Coordinates of C-alpha atoms and ligand atoms in Angstrom, one line a residue:
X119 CA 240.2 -26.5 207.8
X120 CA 241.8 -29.1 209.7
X121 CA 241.0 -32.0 211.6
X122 CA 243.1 -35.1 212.7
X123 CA 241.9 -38.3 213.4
X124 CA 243.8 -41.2 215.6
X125 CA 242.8 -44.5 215.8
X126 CA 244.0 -47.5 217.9
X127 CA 246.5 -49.9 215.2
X128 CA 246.9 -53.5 216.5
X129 CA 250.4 -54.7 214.6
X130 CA 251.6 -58.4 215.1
X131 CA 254.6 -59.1 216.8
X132 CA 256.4 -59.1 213.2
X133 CA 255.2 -56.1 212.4
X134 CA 255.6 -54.5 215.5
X135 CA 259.5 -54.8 215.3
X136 CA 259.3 -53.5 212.1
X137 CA 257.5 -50.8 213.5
X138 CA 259.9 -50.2 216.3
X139 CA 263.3 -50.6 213.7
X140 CA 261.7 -47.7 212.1
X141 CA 261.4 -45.6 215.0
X142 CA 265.0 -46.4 216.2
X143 CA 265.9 -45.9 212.0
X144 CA 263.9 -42.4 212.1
X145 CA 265.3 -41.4 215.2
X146 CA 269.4 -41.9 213.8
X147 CA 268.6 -39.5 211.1
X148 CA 267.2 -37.3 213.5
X149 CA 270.4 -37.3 216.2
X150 CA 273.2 -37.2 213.2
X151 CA 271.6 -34.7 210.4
X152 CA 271.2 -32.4 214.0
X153 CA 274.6 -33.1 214.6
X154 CA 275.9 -32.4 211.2
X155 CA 273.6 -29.3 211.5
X156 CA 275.4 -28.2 214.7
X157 CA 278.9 -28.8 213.9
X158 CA 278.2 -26.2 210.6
X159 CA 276.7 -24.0 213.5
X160 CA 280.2 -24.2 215.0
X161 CA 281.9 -23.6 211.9
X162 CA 280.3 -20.9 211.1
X163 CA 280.8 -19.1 214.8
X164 CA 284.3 -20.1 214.3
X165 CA 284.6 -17.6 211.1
X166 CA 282.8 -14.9 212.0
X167 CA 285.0 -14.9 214.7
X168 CA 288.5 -15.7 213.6
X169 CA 287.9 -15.8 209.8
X170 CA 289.6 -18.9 209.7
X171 CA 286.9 -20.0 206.7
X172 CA 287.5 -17.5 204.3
X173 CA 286.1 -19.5 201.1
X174 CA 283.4 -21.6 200.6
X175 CA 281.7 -23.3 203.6
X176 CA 278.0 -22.9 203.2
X177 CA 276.8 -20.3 205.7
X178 CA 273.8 -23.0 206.9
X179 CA 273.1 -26.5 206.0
X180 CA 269.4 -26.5 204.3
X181 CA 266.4 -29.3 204.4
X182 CA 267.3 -29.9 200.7
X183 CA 270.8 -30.2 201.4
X184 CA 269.9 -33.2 204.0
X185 CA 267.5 -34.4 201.8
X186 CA 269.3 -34.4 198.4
X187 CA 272.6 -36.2 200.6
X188 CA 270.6 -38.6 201.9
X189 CA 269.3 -39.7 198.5
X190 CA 272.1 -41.0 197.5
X191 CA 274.0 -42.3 200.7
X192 CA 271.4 -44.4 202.5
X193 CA 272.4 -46.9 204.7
X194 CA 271.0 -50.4 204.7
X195 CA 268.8 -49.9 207.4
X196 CA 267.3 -46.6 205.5
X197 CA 266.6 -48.3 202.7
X198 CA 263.8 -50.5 204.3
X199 CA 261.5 -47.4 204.8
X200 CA 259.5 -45.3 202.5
X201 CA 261.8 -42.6 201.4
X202 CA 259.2 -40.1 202.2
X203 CA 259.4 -40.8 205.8
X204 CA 262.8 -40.3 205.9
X205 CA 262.5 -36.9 204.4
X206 CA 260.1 -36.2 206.8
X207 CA 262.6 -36.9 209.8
X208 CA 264.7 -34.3 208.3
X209 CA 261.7 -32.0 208.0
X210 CA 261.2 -32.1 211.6
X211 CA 264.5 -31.2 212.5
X212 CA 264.5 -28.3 210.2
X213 CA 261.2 -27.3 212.1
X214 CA 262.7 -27.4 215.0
X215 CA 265.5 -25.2 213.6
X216 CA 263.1 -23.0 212.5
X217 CA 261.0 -23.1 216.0
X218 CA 264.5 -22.4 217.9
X219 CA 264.8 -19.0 215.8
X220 CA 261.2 -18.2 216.9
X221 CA 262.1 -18.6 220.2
X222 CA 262.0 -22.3 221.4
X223 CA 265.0 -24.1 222.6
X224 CA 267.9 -25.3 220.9
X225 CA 266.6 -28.9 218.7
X226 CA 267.8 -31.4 221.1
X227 CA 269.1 -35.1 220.5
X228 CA 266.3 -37.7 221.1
X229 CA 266.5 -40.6 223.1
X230 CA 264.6 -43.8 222.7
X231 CA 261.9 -42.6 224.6
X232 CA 261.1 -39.1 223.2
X233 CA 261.3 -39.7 219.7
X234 CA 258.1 -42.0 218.9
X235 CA 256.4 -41.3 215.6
X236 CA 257.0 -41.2 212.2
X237 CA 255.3 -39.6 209.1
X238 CA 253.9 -40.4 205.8
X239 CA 253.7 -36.7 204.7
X240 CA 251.6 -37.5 201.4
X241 CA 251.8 -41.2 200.1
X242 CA 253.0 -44.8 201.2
X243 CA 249.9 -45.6 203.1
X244 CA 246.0 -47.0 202.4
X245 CA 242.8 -48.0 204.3
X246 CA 240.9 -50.3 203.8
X247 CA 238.0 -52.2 206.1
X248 CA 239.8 -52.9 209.5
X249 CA 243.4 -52.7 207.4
X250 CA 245.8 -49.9 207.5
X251 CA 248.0 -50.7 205.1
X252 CA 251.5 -48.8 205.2
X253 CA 254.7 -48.9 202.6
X254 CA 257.6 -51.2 203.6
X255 CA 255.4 -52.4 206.6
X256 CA 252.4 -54.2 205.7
X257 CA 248.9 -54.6 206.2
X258 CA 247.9 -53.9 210.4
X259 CA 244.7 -54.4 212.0
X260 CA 243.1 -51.2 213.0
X261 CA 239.7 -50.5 214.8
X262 CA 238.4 -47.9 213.1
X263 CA 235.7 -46.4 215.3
X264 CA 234.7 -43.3 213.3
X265 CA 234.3 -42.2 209.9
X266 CA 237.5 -40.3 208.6
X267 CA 235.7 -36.7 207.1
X268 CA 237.7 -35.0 204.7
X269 CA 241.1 -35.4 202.3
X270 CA 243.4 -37.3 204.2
X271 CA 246.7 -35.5 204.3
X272 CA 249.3 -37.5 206.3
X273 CA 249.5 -40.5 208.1
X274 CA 251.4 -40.6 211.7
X275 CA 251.9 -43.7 213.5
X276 CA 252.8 -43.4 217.1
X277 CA 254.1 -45.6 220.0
X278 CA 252.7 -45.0 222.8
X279 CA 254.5 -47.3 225.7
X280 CA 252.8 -50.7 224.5
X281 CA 250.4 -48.8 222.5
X282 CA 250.5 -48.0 219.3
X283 CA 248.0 -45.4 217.2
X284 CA 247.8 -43.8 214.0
X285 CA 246.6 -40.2 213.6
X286 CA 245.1 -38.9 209.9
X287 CA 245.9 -35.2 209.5
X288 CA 242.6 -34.4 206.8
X289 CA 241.8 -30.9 205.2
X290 CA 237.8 -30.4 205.3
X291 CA 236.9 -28.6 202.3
X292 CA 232.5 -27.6 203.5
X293 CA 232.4 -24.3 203.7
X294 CA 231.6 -22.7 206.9
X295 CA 228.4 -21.0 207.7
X296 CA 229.1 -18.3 211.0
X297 CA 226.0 -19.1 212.7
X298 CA 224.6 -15.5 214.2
X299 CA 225.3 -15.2 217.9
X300 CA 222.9 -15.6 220.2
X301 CA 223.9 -17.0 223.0
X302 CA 227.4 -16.1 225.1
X303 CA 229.1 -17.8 228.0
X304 CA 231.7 -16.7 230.2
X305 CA 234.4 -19.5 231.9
X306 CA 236.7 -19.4 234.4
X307 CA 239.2 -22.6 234.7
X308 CA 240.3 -22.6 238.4
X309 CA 243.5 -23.4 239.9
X310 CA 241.3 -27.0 241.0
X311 CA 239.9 -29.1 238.8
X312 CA 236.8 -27.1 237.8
X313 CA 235.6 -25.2 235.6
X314 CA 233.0 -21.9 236.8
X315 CA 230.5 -20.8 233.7
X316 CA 229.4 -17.2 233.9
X317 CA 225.7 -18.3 234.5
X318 CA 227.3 -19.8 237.8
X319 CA 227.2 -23.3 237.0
X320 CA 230.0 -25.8 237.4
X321 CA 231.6 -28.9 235.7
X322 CA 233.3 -31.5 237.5
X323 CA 235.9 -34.1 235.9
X324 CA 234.8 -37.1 236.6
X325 CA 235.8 -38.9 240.2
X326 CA 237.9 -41.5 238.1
X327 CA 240.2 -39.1 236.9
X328 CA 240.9 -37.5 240.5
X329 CA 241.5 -40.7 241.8
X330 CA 243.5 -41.3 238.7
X331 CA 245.8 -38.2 240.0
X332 CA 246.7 -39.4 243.4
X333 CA 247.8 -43.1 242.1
X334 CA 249.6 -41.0 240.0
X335 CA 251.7 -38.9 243.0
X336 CA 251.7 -42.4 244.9
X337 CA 253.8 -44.0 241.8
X338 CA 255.7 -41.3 241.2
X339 CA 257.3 -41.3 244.8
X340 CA 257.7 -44.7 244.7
X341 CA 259.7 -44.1 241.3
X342 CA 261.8 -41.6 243.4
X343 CA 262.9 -44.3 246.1
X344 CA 264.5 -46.6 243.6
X345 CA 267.6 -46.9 242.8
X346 CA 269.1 -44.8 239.8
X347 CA 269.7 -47.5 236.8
X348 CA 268.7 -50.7 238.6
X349 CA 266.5 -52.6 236.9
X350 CA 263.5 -52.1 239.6
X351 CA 263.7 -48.6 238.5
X352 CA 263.3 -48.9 234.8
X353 CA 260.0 -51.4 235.5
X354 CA 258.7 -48.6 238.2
X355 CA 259.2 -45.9 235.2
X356 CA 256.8 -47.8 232.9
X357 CA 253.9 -48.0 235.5
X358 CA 253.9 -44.4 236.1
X359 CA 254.3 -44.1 232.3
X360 CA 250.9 -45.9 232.1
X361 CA 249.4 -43.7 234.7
X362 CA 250.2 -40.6 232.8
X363 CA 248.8 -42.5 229.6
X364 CA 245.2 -43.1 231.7
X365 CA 244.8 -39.8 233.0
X366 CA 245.5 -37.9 230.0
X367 CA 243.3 -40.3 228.1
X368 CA 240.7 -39.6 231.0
X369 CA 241.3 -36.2 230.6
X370 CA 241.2 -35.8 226.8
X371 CA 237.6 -37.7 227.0
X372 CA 236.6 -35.1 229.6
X373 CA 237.6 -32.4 227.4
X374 CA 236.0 -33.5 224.1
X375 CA 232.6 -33.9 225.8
X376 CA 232.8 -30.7 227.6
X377 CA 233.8 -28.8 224.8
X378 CA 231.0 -30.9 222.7
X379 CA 228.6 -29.5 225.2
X380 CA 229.9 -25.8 225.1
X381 CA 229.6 -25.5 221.7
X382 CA 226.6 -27.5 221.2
X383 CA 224.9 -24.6 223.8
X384 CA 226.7 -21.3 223.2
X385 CA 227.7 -19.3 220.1
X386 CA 230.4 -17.4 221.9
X387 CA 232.7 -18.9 224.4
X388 CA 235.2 -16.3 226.3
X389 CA 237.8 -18.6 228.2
X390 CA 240.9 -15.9 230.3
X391 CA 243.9 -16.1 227.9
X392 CA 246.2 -18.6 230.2
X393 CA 249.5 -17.5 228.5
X394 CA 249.1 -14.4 229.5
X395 CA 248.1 -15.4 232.9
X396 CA 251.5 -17.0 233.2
X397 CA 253.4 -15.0 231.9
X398 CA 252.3 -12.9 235.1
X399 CA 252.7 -15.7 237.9
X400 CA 255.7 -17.8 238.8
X401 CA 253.9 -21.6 238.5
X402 CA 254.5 -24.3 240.0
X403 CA 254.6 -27.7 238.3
X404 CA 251.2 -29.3 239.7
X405 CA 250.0 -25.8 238.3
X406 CA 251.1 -26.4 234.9
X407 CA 250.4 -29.6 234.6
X408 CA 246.6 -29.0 235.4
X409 CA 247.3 -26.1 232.5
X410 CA 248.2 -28.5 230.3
X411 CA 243.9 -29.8 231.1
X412 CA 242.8 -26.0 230.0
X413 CA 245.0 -25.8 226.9
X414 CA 243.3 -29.4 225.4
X415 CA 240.4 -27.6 226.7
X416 CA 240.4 -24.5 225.1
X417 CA 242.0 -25.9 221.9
X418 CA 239.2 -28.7 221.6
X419 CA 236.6 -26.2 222.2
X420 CA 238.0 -24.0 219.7
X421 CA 238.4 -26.2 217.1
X422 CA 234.8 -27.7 217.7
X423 CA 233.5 -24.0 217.4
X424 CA 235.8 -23.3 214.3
X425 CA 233.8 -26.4 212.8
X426 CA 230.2 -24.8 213.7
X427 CA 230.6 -21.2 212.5
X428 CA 230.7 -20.2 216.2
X429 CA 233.3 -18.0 217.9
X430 CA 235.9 -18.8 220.8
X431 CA 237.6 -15.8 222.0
X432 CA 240.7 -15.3 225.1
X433 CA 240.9 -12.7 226.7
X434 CA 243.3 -11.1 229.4
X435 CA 242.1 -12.3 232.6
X436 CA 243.7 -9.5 235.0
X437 CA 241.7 -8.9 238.0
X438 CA 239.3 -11.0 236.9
X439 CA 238.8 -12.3 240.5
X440 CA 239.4 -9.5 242.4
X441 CA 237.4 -6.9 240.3
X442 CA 233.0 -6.9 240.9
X443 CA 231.3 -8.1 238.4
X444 CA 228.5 -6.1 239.4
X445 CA 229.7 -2.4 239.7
X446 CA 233.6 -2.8 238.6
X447 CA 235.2 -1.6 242.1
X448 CA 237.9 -3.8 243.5
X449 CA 237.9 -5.6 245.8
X450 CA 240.8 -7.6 246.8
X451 CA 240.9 -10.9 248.1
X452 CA 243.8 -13.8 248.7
X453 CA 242.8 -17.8 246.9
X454 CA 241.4 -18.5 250.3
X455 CA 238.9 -16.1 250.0
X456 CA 235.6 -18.3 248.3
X457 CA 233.7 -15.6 247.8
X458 CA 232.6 -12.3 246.4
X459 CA 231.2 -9.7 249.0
X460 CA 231.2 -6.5 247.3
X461 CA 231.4 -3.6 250.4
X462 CA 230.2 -1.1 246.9
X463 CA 227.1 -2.8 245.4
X464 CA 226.4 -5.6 247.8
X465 CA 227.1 -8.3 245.2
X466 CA 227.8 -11.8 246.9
X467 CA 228.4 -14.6 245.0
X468 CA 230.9 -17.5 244.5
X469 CA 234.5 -16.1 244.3
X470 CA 235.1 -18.1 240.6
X471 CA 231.2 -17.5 239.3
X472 CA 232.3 -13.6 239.7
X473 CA 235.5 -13.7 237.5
X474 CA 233.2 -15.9 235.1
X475 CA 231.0 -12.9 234.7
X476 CA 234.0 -10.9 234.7
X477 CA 235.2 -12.7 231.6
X478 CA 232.8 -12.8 229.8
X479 CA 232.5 -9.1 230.4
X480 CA 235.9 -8.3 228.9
X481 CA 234.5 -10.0 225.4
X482 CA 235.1 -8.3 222.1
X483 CA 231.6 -7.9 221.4
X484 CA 228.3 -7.6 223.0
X485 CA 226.2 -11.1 222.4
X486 CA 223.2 -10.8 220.1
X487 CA 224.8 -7.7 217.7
X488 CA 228.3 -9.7 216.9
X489 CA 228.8 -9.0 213.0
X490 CA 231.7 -9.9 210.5
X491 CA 233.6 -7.5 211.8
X492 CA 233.6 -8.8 215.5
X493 CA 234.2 -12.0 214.0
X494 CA 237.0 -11.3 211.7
X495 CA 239.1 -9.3 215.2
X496 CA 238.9 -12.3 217.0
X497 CA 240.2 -14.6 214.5
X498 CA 242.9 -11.7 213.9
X499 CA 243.8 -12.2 217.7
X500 CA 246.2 -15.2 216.8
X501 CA 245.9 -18.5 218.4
X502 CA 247.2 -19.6 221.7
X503 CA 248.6 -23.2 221.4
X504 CA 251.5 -23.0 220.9
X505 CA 252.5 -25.7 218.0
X506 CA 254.3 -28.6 219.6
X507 CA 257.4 -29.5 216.3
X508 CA 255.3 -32.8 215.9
X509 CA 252.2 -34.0 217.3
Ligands
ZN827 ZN1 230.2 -4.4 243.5

């Protein structure tokens, strides 16, 4: 299996432009092999609908074909970085290519902003005590605050706004032992901030990171009042940027030591499967971005699980509120509605402990007599992050 693990990097000033030429390097390759890719896409519309190519153009430019032309035509600039990220860039793109048929959007350009990481996809980099030391770069401090587990696969470095982190993608080889299930919990994740187990008890994000949340709506209308392009504007832009940076560090933090505790408690974990949810509400933004919370969530607490030989399972969560967990009759209710008051079994709880109960109801299999089999259909169920091209 896999794990990833990021640590904080501390270049110099030196290195730091290096750093930053490499970005901007990376991110050219990106824009122009997309553009050579899209003016073939035209070319190719072009004859299928006027025939006006009758010979010879290739039908779609390949990863190799980027790759084996840039070999040989690099520009000075190229030719200061490891070759291998370079290739990498162009593996991106041709992910994205390949996300776009699956569905996602078209690959777009990158700006200075979006485009900041780059790849070692095999070689070119070494650690050593407090060192990272990258190809073409040099040696940078790092603070290496955990032990890296595994076969280290590739090496990311990433700008974050002042910031900058590297991220080890490792391959575990242990073997892991499915624990037998014993224990099974229930979660709803609420339109607020909390999360509702089935045994009716809730967890809180911290106060910090609610706090957090309004500074963040309080720079972001500031940000609106400025002017477009004035240089107040740009300055505004980089404090809410560091906002965002706080809260989903808060946030990240929150969701590794909630999903620590889950696992570390439970053998089976039932959260509602939120892309299905979706797909059956119109959301709003505030909405998704407090998604964005459950997905890390989720994710974290599956991988964690993964790890421990214990099981994570979605499951749809229609009606989940409205239905009684005690005898299964309706009974409807609007958000404002905090509780369950069953008029059919005389059920009254909290409104979010009921669809807790009511989701862990819907599991796959019944806690205490889960077998290999049980096992084996959840993993089959496929897995609900959706892979971002690059992370
Ligand atoms: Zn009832």
């Amino acid at each position: 299996m896999k794990k990833t693990f990021q640590f904080r990097i501390y270049p110099s000033r030196k290195q730091e432009v290096v750093l930053n030429r490499t970005l901007s390097t990376c991110r050219h390759l990106y824009n122009d092999a997309l553009s050579e890719r899209k003016k073939q896409a035209e070319l190719n519309r072009l004859k299928k609908e006027f025939d006006v190519f009758p010979l010879g153009k290739p039908e779609w430019i390949s990863y190799e074909d980027q790759a084996n032309h840039l070999s040989h035509s690099k520009t000075d600039f190229q030719k200061e970085i490891h070759s291998q990220v370079l290739q990498n860039t162009l593996k991106r793109l041709d992910r994205s290519f390949r996300n776009f048929f699956n569905d996602f959007g078209y690959p777009r350009f990158q700006g200075r902003n979006r485009y900041n990481s780059f790849t070692y996809p095999q070689s070119g980099f070494a650690i050593e005590t407090g060192k990272l030391n990258l190809s073409k770069i040099g040696n940078i401090r790092i603070i290496q605050h955990r032990e890296i587990e595994g076969k280290i696969k590739t090496c990311t470095i990433k700008k974050d706004i002042d910031q900058w982190h590297v991220s080890f993608s490792c391959k575990i080889e242990t073997p892991i032992i499915p624990v037998e299930i014993k224990t099974g919990i229930g979660i709803d994740v609420g339109l607020s901030s909390l999360i509702t187990l089935s045994n009716g008890r809730q967890i809180e994000p911290p106060r910090f990171l609610r706090e957090k949340e309004k500074k963040l709506t309080q720079e972001q209308r500031r940000l609106s009042r400025k002017k477009k392009g004035s240089g107040k504007r740009n300055k505004q832009k980089i404090i809410v940027a560091k906002v965002h940076r706080k809260i989903r560090n808060q946030r990240t933090d929150f969701a590794h030591k909630t999903s620590r505790k889950l696992v570390d408690t439970y053998d089976h974990i039932v959260f509602e499967d939120l892309q299905i949810k979706n797909m059956m509400q119109n959301h709003h933004l505030a909405k998704s971005i407090s998604d964005a919370g459950w997905y890390q969530l989720i994710g974290l607490t599956k991988s964690k699980a993964e790890y421990a030989g214990k099981i994570v399972e979605l499951v749809n969560a229609r009606n989940t509120s409205q239905n009684c967990s005690g005898c299964g009759n309706p009974v409807p209710k609007d958000l404002s509605v905090r509780m369950h008051s069953c008029p059919f079994c005389g059920l009254v709880l909290d409104r979010d402990h009921n669809a807790a109960i009511n989701i862990l109801n819907r599991s796959n299999s019944t806690v205490g007599t889960t077998g290999i089999n049980a096992r084996q259909g959840l993993l089959d169920r496929g897995s609900m992050q959706r892979d971002a091209p690059w992370l």
